Short mmCIF file of C-alpha atoms in Angstrom, two decimals:
data_model
loop_
_atom_site.label_atom_id
_atom_site.label_comp_id
_atom_site.label_asym_id
_atom_site.label_seq_id
_atom_site.Cartn_x
_atom_site.Cartn_y
_atom_site.Cartn_z
CA MET A 9 15.20 27.30 19.47
CA ASN A 10 15.67 27.36 23.27
CA ASP A 11 16.00 24.35 25.59
CA LYS A 12 12.24 23.95 25.82
CA SER A 13 11.59 23.93 22.12
CA ALA A 14 11.21 20.14 21.99
CA THR A 15 8.44 20.25 24.55
CA VAL A 16 5.04 20.46 22.90
CA PRO A 17 3.26 23.64 24.02
CA GLN A 18 0.40 23.03 26.44
CA LYS A 19 -1.84 25.72 24.93
CA ALA A 20 -0.64 26.38 21.40
CA LYS A 21 -2.76 28.43 19.03
CA GLN A 22 -4.94 26.22 16.82
CA VAL A 23 -4.00 26.21 13.15
CA GLU A 24 -6.62 27.70 10.87
CA GLU A 25 -5.09 26.37 7.73
CA ALA A 26 -2.16 23.97 7.86
CA PRO A 27 0.56 24.13 5.19
CA THR A 28 -0.48 22.17 2.11
CA GLU A 29 1.85 19.26 2.89
CA TRP A 30 0.31 18.90 6.35
CA THR A 31 -3.35 19.05 5.37
CA TRP A 32 -3.77 15.43 6.48
CA VAL A 33 -2.74 15.97 10.11
CA GLU A 34 -5.29 16.16 12.92
CA SER A 35 -5.62 19.90 13.52
CA SER A 36 -6.92 19.44 17.07
CA VAL A 37 -3.52 17.93 17.92
CA TRP A 38 -1.05 19.41 15.47
CA THR A 39 -1.30 23.15 15.96
CA ASP A 40 0.40 25.81 13.89
CA THR A 41 3.11 26.13 16.54
CA MET A 42 3.79 22.40 16.51
CA LEU A 43 3.93 22.21 12.72
CA LYS A 44 6.42 25.07 12.59
CA ALA A 45 8.55 23.28 15.18
CA LEU A 46 8.32 20.11 13.12
CA GLU A 47 9.49 21.90 9.97
CA ARG A 48 12.31 23.78 11.71
CA GLY A 49 13.44 20.77 13.70
CA VAL A 50 13.32 20.56 17.48
CA LYS A 51 16.39 20.73 19.69
CA GLY A 52 18.20 17.42 19.65
CA GLY A 53 15.71 16.08 17.13
CA LYS A 54 13.60 14.59 19.93
CA TRP A 55 10.07 15.29 21.14
CA PHE A 56 9.08 15.46 24.79
CA SER A 57 5.74 15.79 26.61
CA LEU A 58 3.49 14.03 24.12
CA ILE A 59 1.35 11.88 26.42
CA ASP A 60 -0.95 14.81 27.26
CA LYS A 61 -1.76 15.09 23.55
CA VAL A 62 -2.66 11.39 23.49
CA TYR A 63 -5.05 11.47 26.45
CA ARG A 64 -6.61 14.82 25.53
CA LEU A 65 -10.34 14.25 25.01
CA SER A 66 -10.35 16.00 21.62
CA THR A 67 -7.62 13.61 20.40
CA LEU A 68 -9.55 10.57 21.60
CA LYS A 69 -12.71 11.87 19.90
CA ALA A 70 -10.81 12.33 16.63
CA ALA A 71 -9.37 8.82 17.03
CA TRP A 72 -12.84 7.40 17.70
CA ARG A 73 -14.20 8.93 14.48
CA LYS A 74 -11.42 7.27 12.48
CA VAL A 75 -11.89 3.89 14.18
CA LYS A 76 -15.64 4.04 13.61
CA ALA A 77 -15.12 4.90 9.93
CA ASN A 78 -12.71 1.96 9.52
CA GLY A 79 -15.20 -0.49 11.02
CA GLY A 80 -13.98 -3.92 12.03
CA ALA A 81 -14.90 -6.86 14.21
CA PRO A 82 -15.05 -6.91 18.02
CA GLY A 83 -11.96 -7.85 19.98
CA ILE A 84 -11.55 -10.34 22.81
CA ASP A 85 -14.22 -8.56 24.91
CA GLN A 86 -16.82 -8.99 22.13
CA VAL A 87 -17.69 -5.27 22.34
CA SER A 88 -18.63 -4.03 18.88
CA ILE A 89 -18.26 -0.51 17.54
CA GLU A 90 -22.03 -0.08 17.93
CA ASP A 91 -21.87 -1.27 21.55
CA TYR A 92 -19.01 1.10 22.36
CA GLU A 93 -20.78 4.04 20.75
CA ARG A 94 -23.81 3.73 23.04
CA HIS A 95 -21.81 5.25 25.89
CA ILE A 96 -19.14 7.01 23.85
CA GLU A 97 -18.79 10.15 25.99
CA SER A 98 -18.36 8.28 29.29
CA ASN A 99 -16.15 5.64 27.62
CA LEU A 100 -13.74 8.22 26.22
CA LYS A 101 -13.62 10.17 29.49
CA ARG A 102 -12.79 6.95 31.34
CA VAL A 103 -10.02 6.08 28.86
CA SER A 104 -8.65 9.62 29.04
CA GLY A 105 -8.50 9.37 32.82
CA LYS A 106 -6.68 6.05 32.76
CA LEU A 107 -4.13 7.31 30.23
CA LYS A 108 -3.57 10.45 32.30
CA GLU A 109 -3.10 8.44 35.50
CA GLY A 110 -0.87 5.87 33.78
CA THR A 111 -3.20 2.97 34.64
CA TYR A 112 -4.32 2.10 31.11
CA VAL A 113 -3.54 -1.53 30.21
CA PRO A 114 -4.41 -2.96 26.75
CA ARG A 115 -6.60 -6.04 26.56
CA ALA A 116 -5.41 -9.21 24.86
CA VAL A 117 -5.45 -9.32 21.06
CA ARG A 118 -7.76 -11.85 19.44
CA ARG A 119 -5.86 -13.67 16.72
CA THR A 120 -7.72 -15.04 13.75
CA TRP A 121 -6.47 -16.65 10.55
CA ILE A 122 -7.61 -15.56 7.11
CA PRO A 123 -7.07 -17.63 3.96
CA LYS A 124 -4.53 -16.66 1.33
CA PRO A 125 -6.19 -17.06 -2.08
CA GLY A 126 -4.76 -20.00 -3.99
CA ARG A 127 -2.68 -21.23 -1.05
CA ALA A 128 -3.10 -23.75 1.73
CA GLU A 129 -1.45 -21.43 4.26
CA LYS A 130 -3.30 -18.69 6.11
CA ARG A 131 -2.39 -15.17 7.18
CA PRO A 132 -2.52 -14.23 10.89
CA LEU A 133 -4.62 -11.22 11.82
CA GLY A 134 -4.66 -9.62 15.27
CA ILE A 135 -7.88 -7.92 16.36
CA PRO A 136 -7.52 -5.52 19.30
CA THR A 137 -10.59 -4.38 21.23
CA VAL A 138 -12.40 -1.28 19.96
CA GLU A 139 -11.07 0.69 22.93
CA ASP A 140 -7.48 -0.36 22.26
CA ARG A 141 -7.92 0.59 18.61
CA ILE A 142 -8.98 4.07 19.73
CA VAL A 143 -5.91 4.47 21.93
CA GLN A 144 -3.65 3.16 19.17
CA MET A 145 -5.25 5.62 16.75
CA ALA A 146 -4.68 8.47 19.23
CA LEU A 147 -1.02 7.44 19.42
CA LYS A 148 -0.82 7.32 15.64
CA VAL A 149 -2.42 10.76 15.26
CA VAL A 150 0.18 12.25 17.62
CA LEU A 151 3.26 10.35 16.40
CA GLU A 152 2.78 10.01 12.65
CA PRO A 153 3.77 13.57 11.62
CA ILE A 154 6.97 13.33 13.67
CA PHE A 155 8.16 10.29 11.73
CA GLU A 156 6.49 11.14 8.42
CA GLU A 157 8.61 14.28 8.19
CA GLY A 158 11.78 12.19 7.88
CA PHE A 159 10.58 9.10 6.00
CA ALA A 160 12.41 8.29 2.76
CA PRO A 161 10.65 9.46 -0.44
CA ARG A 162 10.56 6.00 -2.05
CA SER A 163 8.40 4.52 0.70
CA TYR A 164 4.71 4.51 -0.27
CA GLY A 165 2.84 2.07 1.95
CA PHE A 166 0.43 3.23 4.67
CA ARG A 167 1.53 6.84 4.38
CA PRO A 168 -0.70 9.90 4.01
CA GLN A 169 -1.23 11.22 0.48
CA ARG A 170 0.64 8.23 -1.00
CA GLY A 171 -0.50 4.89 -2.30
CA THR A 172 0.06 1.89 -4.52
CA LYS A 173 -0.38 3.84 -7.76
CA ASP A 174 2.42 6.23 -6.77
CA ALA A 175 4.72 3.26 -6.18
CA LEU A 176 3.71 1.65 -9.47
CA ARG A 177 4.31 4.88 -11.38
CA GLN A 178 7.81 5.08 -9.91
CA VAL A 179 8.59 1.50 -10.96
CA ASP A 180 7.25 2.26 -14.44
CA ARG A 181 9.43 5.34 -14.65
CA MET A 182 12.59 3.52 -13.62
CA LEU A 183 12.00 0.65 -16.06
CA LYS A 184 11.56 3.12 -18.92
CA GLU A 185 14.81 4.80 -17.91
CA GLY A 186 16.68 1.53 -18.39
CA TYR A 187 16.67 0.01 -14.90
CA ARG A 188 15.89 -3.46 -16.23
CA TRP A 189 17.55 -5.60 -13.56
CA VAL A 190 15.27 -5.99 -10.55
CA VAL A 191 15.79 -7.33 -7.05
CA ASP A 192 12.38 -8.81 -6.30
CA ALA A 193 12.53 -9.11 -2.49
CA ASP A 194 10.22 -10.86 -0.07
CA LEU A 195 10.53 -10.57 3.71
CA LYS A 196 9.45 -13.81 5.35
CA GLY A 197 6.81 -13.19 8.04
CA TYR A 198 7.88 -9.55 8.41
CA PHE A 199 5.15 -8.28 10.75
CA ASP A 200 5.65 -11.27 13.08
CA THR A 201 9.46 -11.06 13.22
CA ILE A 202 10.15 -7.39 13.97
CA ASP A 203 12.63 -7.12 16.84
CA HIS A 204 11.00 -5.11 19.64
CA GLU A 205 14.24 -3.66 21.02
CA ILE A 206 15.49 -2.50 17.62
CA LEU A 207 12.06 -1.03 16.86
CA MET A 208 11.86 0.82 20.17
CA GLY A 209 15.39 2.09 19.58
CA GLU A 210 14.25 3.64 16.30
CA VAL A 211 11.21 5.22 17.99
CA GLU A 212 13.40 6.61 20.77
CA LYS A 213 15.53 8.45 18.23
CA LYS A 214 12.68 10.94 17.89
CA VAL A 215 10.46 10.43 20.94
CA THR A 216 11.65 10.57 24.56
CA ASP A 217 8.35 10.78 26.40
CA GLY A 218 8.67 7.76 28.68
CA ARG A 219 4.93 7.24 29.07
CA VAL A 220 4.37 7.25 25.31
CA LEU A 221 7.22 4.75 24.87
CA GLU A 222 5.74 2.58 27.64
CA LEU A 223 2.34 2.69 25.93
CA ILE A 224 3.82 1.59 22.59
CA ARG A 225 5.68 -1.25 24.27
CA SER A 226 2.51 -2.36 26.05
CA PHE A 227 0.80 -2.80 22.68
CA LEU A 228 3.77 -4.75 21.31
CA THR A 229 3.80 -7.15 24.24
CA CYS A 230 0.12 -7.51 25.13
CA GLU A 231 -1.22 -11.06 25.24
CA VAL A 232 -2.42 -12.80 22.11
CA VAL A 233 -5.30 -15.27 22.30
CA ASP A 234 -5.18 -17.80 19.47
CA GLY A 235 -7.96 -20.34 20.01
CA ASP A 236 -7.13 -22.17 23.23
CA GLU A 237 -3.60 -20.79 23.32
CA THR A 238 -2.58 -17.55 25.07
CA TYR A 239 0.95 -16.15 24.81
CA VAL A 240 2.97 -12.94 25.00
CA PRO A 241 4.80 -12.22 21.73
CA GLU A 242 8.54 -11.62 21.97
CA ARG A 243 8.76 -10.22 18.43
CA GLY A 244 6.51 -8.60 15.85
CA THR A 245 3.65 -6.15 15.58
CA PRO A 246 0.26 -7.85 15.23
CA GLN A 247 -1.27 -7.42 11.79
CA GLY A 248 -4.58 -5.70 12.37
CA GLY A 249 -3.31 -3.26 14.99
CA VAL A 250 -3.97 0.38 14.09
CA ILE A 251 -0.44 1.50 14.90
CA SER A 252 1.32 -1.53 13.38
CA PRO A 253 1.78 -0.08 9.86
CA LEU A 254 3.43 3.07 11.26
CA LEU A 255 5.75 1.01 13.46
CA ALA A 256 6.55 -1.27 10.52
CA ASN A 257 7.50 1.76 8.41
CA ILE A 258 9.66 3.14 11.23
CA PHE A 259 11.55 -0.16 11.36
CA LEU A 260 12.19 -0.31 7.60
CA ASP A 261 12.99 3.39 7.22
CA THR A 262 16.61 2.63 8.09
CA LEU A 263 16.79 0.29 5.09
CA ASP A 264 15.14 2.91 2.87
CA HIS A 265 17.72 5.55 3.76
CA MET A 266 20.65 3.14 3.60
CA MET A 267 19.75 2.08 0.06
CA GLU A 268 19.15 5.68 -0.99
CA GLU A 269 22.49 6.84 0.42
CA GLN A 270 24.28 4.03 -1.41
CA GLY A 271 22.71 5.06 -4.70
CA PHE A 272 20.19 2.25 -5.16
CA GLU A 273 16.71 2.82 -6.59
CA MET A 274 14.47 1.03 -4.13
CA VAL A 275 10.66 1.32 -4.19
CA ARG A 276 8.86 0.04 -1.10
CA TYR A 277 5.23 -0.44 -0.14
CA ALA A 278 5.09 -1.69 3.47
CA ASP A 279 7.10 -4.95 3.48
CA ASP A 280 6.88 -5.38 -0.29
CA PHE A 281 9.79 -3.81 -2.17
CA VAL A 282 11.89 -3.97 -5.31
CA VAL A 283 15.32 -2.54 -6.13
CA LEU A 284 15.75 -1.44 -9.75
CA CYS A 285 19.25 -1.55 -11.26
CA ARG A 286 20.90 -0.98 -14.63
CA THR A 287 23.14 -4.05 -14.57
CA GLU A 288 23.18 -7.58 -13.18
CA GLU A 289 26.30 -6.74 -11.20
CA GLU A 290 24.57 -3.81 -9.54
CA ALA A 291 21.51 -5.95 -8.78
CA ASN A 292 23.67 -8.61 -7.11
CA GLU A 293 25.34 -5.92 -5.02
CA ALA A 294 21.96 -4.47 -4.03
CA LEU A 295 20.66 -7.90 -3.02
CA GLU A 296 23.75 -8.51 -0.92
CA ARG A 297 23.32 -5.16 0.87
CA VAL A 298 19.69 -5.97 1.63
CA ARG A 299 20.60 -9.47 2.78
CA ARG A 300 23.27 -8.17 5.16
CA TRP A 301 20.90 -5.57 6.63
CA THR A 302 18.07 -8.05 7.18
CA GLU A 303 20.43 -10.46 8.94
CA GLU A 304 21.68 -7.67 11.21
CA VAL A 305 18.15 -6.77 12.36
CA GLY A 306 16.84 -10.33 12.63
CA LEU A 307 14.69 -10.43 9.49
CA THR A 308 14.77 -13.13 6.82
CA LEU A 309 14.57 -12.85 3.04
CA HIS A 310 12.34 -15.61 1.70
CA PRO A 311 14.79 -17.97 -0.07
CA GLU A 312 12.31 -19.00 -2.78
CA LYS A 313 10.47 -15.74 -3.40
CA THR A 314 13.50 -13.42 -3.40
CA LYS A 315 15.17 -13.34 -6.81
CA LEU A 316 16.95 -11.30 -9.47
CA VAL A 317 15.02 -10.65 -12.67
CA ASP A 318 16.06 -9.25 -16.03
CA GLU A 319 12.78 -7.54 -16.92
CA SER A 320 13.69 -7.47 -20.61
CA THR A 321 13.43 -11.28 -20.73
CA GLY A 322 11.67 -12.27 -17.50
CA SER A 323 8.97 -10.90 -15.21
CA PHE A 324 8.37 -9.84 -11.62
CA ASP A 325 5.25 -9.09 -9.60
CA PHE A 326 4.73 -5.94 -7.54
CA LEU A 327 1.53 -4.67 -5.91
CA GLY A 328 -0.72 -6.91 -7.99
CA TYR A 329 0.91 -6.15 -11.34
CA SER A 330 3.23 -8.39 -13.31
CA PHE A 331 5.94 -6.45 -15.19
CA LYS A 332 7.39 -8.08 -18.29
CA GLN A 333 9.35 -6.76 -21.29
CA GLY A 334 8.18 -3.19 -21.00
CA MET A 335 4.55 -4.14 -20.38
CA LYS A 336 2.47 -4.77 -17.29
CA PHE A 337 -0.38 -7.13 -16.66
CA PRO A 338 -2.53 -8.09 -13.67
CA SER A 339 -0.59 -10.85 -11.93
CA LYS A 340 -1.82 -14.43 -12.04
CA LYS A 341 -2.70 -14.20 -8.34
CA THR A 342 -4.80 -11.04 -8.73
CA LYS A 343 -6.67 -12.45 -11.72
CA GLY A 344 -7.35 -15.56 -9.67
CA LYS A 345 -8.73 -13.45 -6.81
CA LEU A 346 -11.09 -11.63 -9.18
CA LEU A 347 -12.40 -14.83 -10.75
CA MET A 348 -12.86 -16.39 -7.32
CA LYS A 349 -15.06 -13.45 -6.30
CA VAL A 350 -16.99 -13.74 -9.56
CA ARG A 351 -17.58 -17.45 -8.95
CA LYS A 352 -18.94 -16.77 -5.47
CA LYS A 353 -21.35 -14.20 -6.88
CA THR A 354 -22.56 -16.40 -9.75
CA PRO A 355 -23.62 -19.86 -8.53
CA ARG A 356 -25.74 -21.62 -11.17
CA ASN A 357 -28.68 -21.84 -8.79
CA HIS A 358 -28.66 -18.07 -8.10
CA GLY A 359 -32.20 -17.01 -7.28
CA TYR A 360 -32.07 -13.29 -8.10
CA SER A 361 -32.80 -11.65 -11.42
CA LEU A 362 -30.01 -11.30 -13.98
CA GLU A 363 -30.08 -7.51 -13.56
CA THR A 364 -29.59 -7.84 -9.78
CA ILE A 365 -26.74 -10.32 -10.24
CA ILE A 366 -25.06 -7.98 -12.74
CA LEU A 367 -25.49 -4.99 -10.45
CA ASP A 368 -23.66 -6.89 -7.71
CA LEU A 369 -20.98 -8.12 -10.14
CA ASN A 370 -20.37 -4.63 -11.51
CA ARG A 371 -19.31 -3.32 -8.10
CA THR A 372 -16.53 -5.90 -7.99
CA ILE A 373 -15.52 -5.62 -11.65
CA ARG A 374 -15.45 -1.80 -11.74
CA GLY A 375 -13.31 -1.59 -8.60
CA TRP A 376 -10.87 -4.17 -9.96
CA PHE A 377 -10.68 -2.44 -13.34
CA GLU A 378 -10.07 0.96 -11.75
CA TYR A 379 -6.88 -0.41 -10.21
CA PHE A 380 -5.73 -2.44 -13.21
CA LYS A 381 -6.95 -0.22 -16.06
CA HIS A 382 -3.37 0.66 -17.03
CA ALA A 383 -2.52 -2.99 -17.68
CA HIS A 384 -1.95 -4.22 -21.24
CA HIS A 385 -5.29 -4.08 -23.05
CA ASN A 386 -5.30 -7.70 -24.23
CA VAL A 387 -6.04 -9.13 -20.77
CA PHE A 388 -9.54 -7.69 -20.50
CA ASP A 389 -11.25 -9.54 -23.36
CA SER A 390 -10.35 -12.87 -21.79
CA LEU A 391 -11.60 -11.85 -18.33
CA ASP A 392 -14.83 -10.42 -19.75
CA GLY A 393 -15.39 -13.71 -21.57
CA LYS A 394 -14.96 -15.76 -18.39
CA ILE A 395 -17.45 -13.55 -16.54
CA ARG A 396 -20.03 -13.88 -19.32
CA LYS A 397 -19.49 -17.65 -19.29
CA ARG A 398 -20.47 -17.73 -15.62
CA LEU A 399 -23.64 -15.81 -16.38
CA ARG A 400 -24.47 -18.09 -19.30
CA GLY A 401 -24.22 -21.02 -16.88
CA ILE A 402 -26.98 -19.44 -14.79
CA LEU A 403 -29.11 -18.79 -17.87
CA ARG A 404 -28.64 -22.38 -19.14
CA ARG A 405 -29.91 -23.73 -15.85
CA ARG A 406 -32.92 -21.41 -15.88
CA ALA A 407 -33.70 -22.40 -19.46
CA LYS A 408 -33.40 -26.07 -18.35
CA ILE A 409 -30.82 -26.79 -21.04
CA SER A 410 -29.21 -30.12 -20.25
CA GLY A 411 -25.87 -31.53 -21.28
CA PRO A 412 -22.40 -29.96 -21.28
CA ALA A 413 -22.03 -26.27 -22.09
CA ASN A 414 -21.58 -25.54 -25.80
CA THR A 415 -19.55 -22.35 -26.09
CA THR A 416 -20.46 -21.63 -29.71
CA THR A 417 -24.17 -22.25 -29.25
CA ASP A 418 -24.34 -20.44 -25.91
CA ASN A 419 -22.49 -17.43 -27.32
CA LYS A 420 -25.02 -17.18 -30.14
CA ARG A 421 -27.96 -17.61 -27.79
CA TRP A 422 -26.62 -14.97 -25.33
CA PRO A 423 -24.10 -12.78 -27.20
CA LYS A 424 -22.03 -9.92 -25.77
CA THR A 425 -24.76 -7.44 -26.67
CA TYR A 426 -27.25 -9.38 -24.55
CA PHE A 427 -25.18 -8.77 -21.42
CA ALA A 428 -24.29 -5.21 -22.44
CA ASN A 429 -28.00 -4.42 -22.74
CA ALA A 430 -28.50 -5.96 -19.29
CA GLY A 431 -25.93 -3.49 -17.92
CA LEU A 432 -22.86 -5.72 -17.50
CA PHE A 433 -19.69 -3.65 -17.21
CA SER A 434 -17.15 -4.58 -19.89
CA MET A 435 -13.52 -4.07 -18.94
CA ALA A 436 -12.41 -4.43 -22.57
CA GLU A 437 -14.80 -1.69 -23.68
CA ALA A 438 -13.81 0.55 -20.77
CA ARG A 439 -10.14 0.06 -21.67
CA ARG A 440 -10.89 0.86 -25.33
CA VAL A 441 -12.55 4.12 -24.29
CA GLU A 442 -9.60 4.87 -22.02
CA LEU A 443 -7.09 4.36 -24.86
CA GLU A 444 -9.15 6.45 -27.26
CA SER A 445 -9.26 9.28 -24.72
CA LEU A 446 -5.47 9.11 -24.33
CA ARG A 447 -4.98 9.24 -28.10
CA LYS A 448 -7.11 12.38 -28.35
CA GLU A 449 -5.16 14.04 -25.56
CA ASN A 450 -1.87 13.31 -27.32
CA HIS A 451 -2.97 14.80 -30.64
#
């Protein structure tokens, strides 16, 4: 590669068919020439001249399509996706011009607070304007392949062609191989405590385009409006920002590689991670390494939620599952979330027909089961029973049956078959079919 190899070509030939591992990239940005440079490695490992790819109209149009598909509420300017779309061509041309001239300035982020199920505390959520989400998405489209190429293999959160099930399969695999001691780690307020200077230092290891770096920093430090309070954050990436998950992964990638180089089996999904070890001594050492690293970069391990677990006698939760003694179950929190949704959909004074109520319920139940269908089979009978009990409460009211619910009598009056005939999805039956299918495949 010559001295200009790190500069992205102005007019590179468009890729007709990207290599299989790069099928997720935006082809209007990441050309065949760029992908080959990415795979070979650019001179000095750093990329120059990227801002023109961000403000290119085709990039902004691709970013707009993604933002529109994701949906979301209006930002501080109260401009909705539908409002923005009415003048989409002129809006994107205007944004492109501002980015090209270097006059683009993000609007303030509207902070809202969403409840955490089963807790009194709430989770902060930052909502940028639609236009800022488009620019962030354009940045993400351009930058993500550069960093994705070097991310550690045991990181699964908010990455293309990876997801929670991949992380869960890896944890399953390690437990079966005898890694029974687990460091169950919890980073306290991670997204709100990321050090901006350390983060920018990590970005600058691969990107040297000053205008791109300035744009990233402007999103990190733009004003936040929280009710009557307005402030400029000194740390953190606002949850809700399009580019925040990528930046969060960039920050923690150093930890991923450090643990890998030191021989530890860490599995991470965003800020949620576990380290699987063969012995208690190894687990203590792993926890100490993580603790030292977090202190060095200004993060904090939650003192109550971070713990060592011997999975052969205890349990730990990861990505909604609870792992215990070689088995896994939906965690108490995730079961609570499901039942809370069921309760909201089944008030006793519900005015719609039973079939309509069940149709609505099934969408929630099927989606939940699809994620948790590999849990131990004995959890589903109990959950099915609680859902049917809610429906029987509606039927009792409609039948004007007074007095406290009588489980035995109600079960006889409206048995399982009654709800099955009405179309209610049964998780226990679906799991039975799943197990039977697996048995046939193994014989």
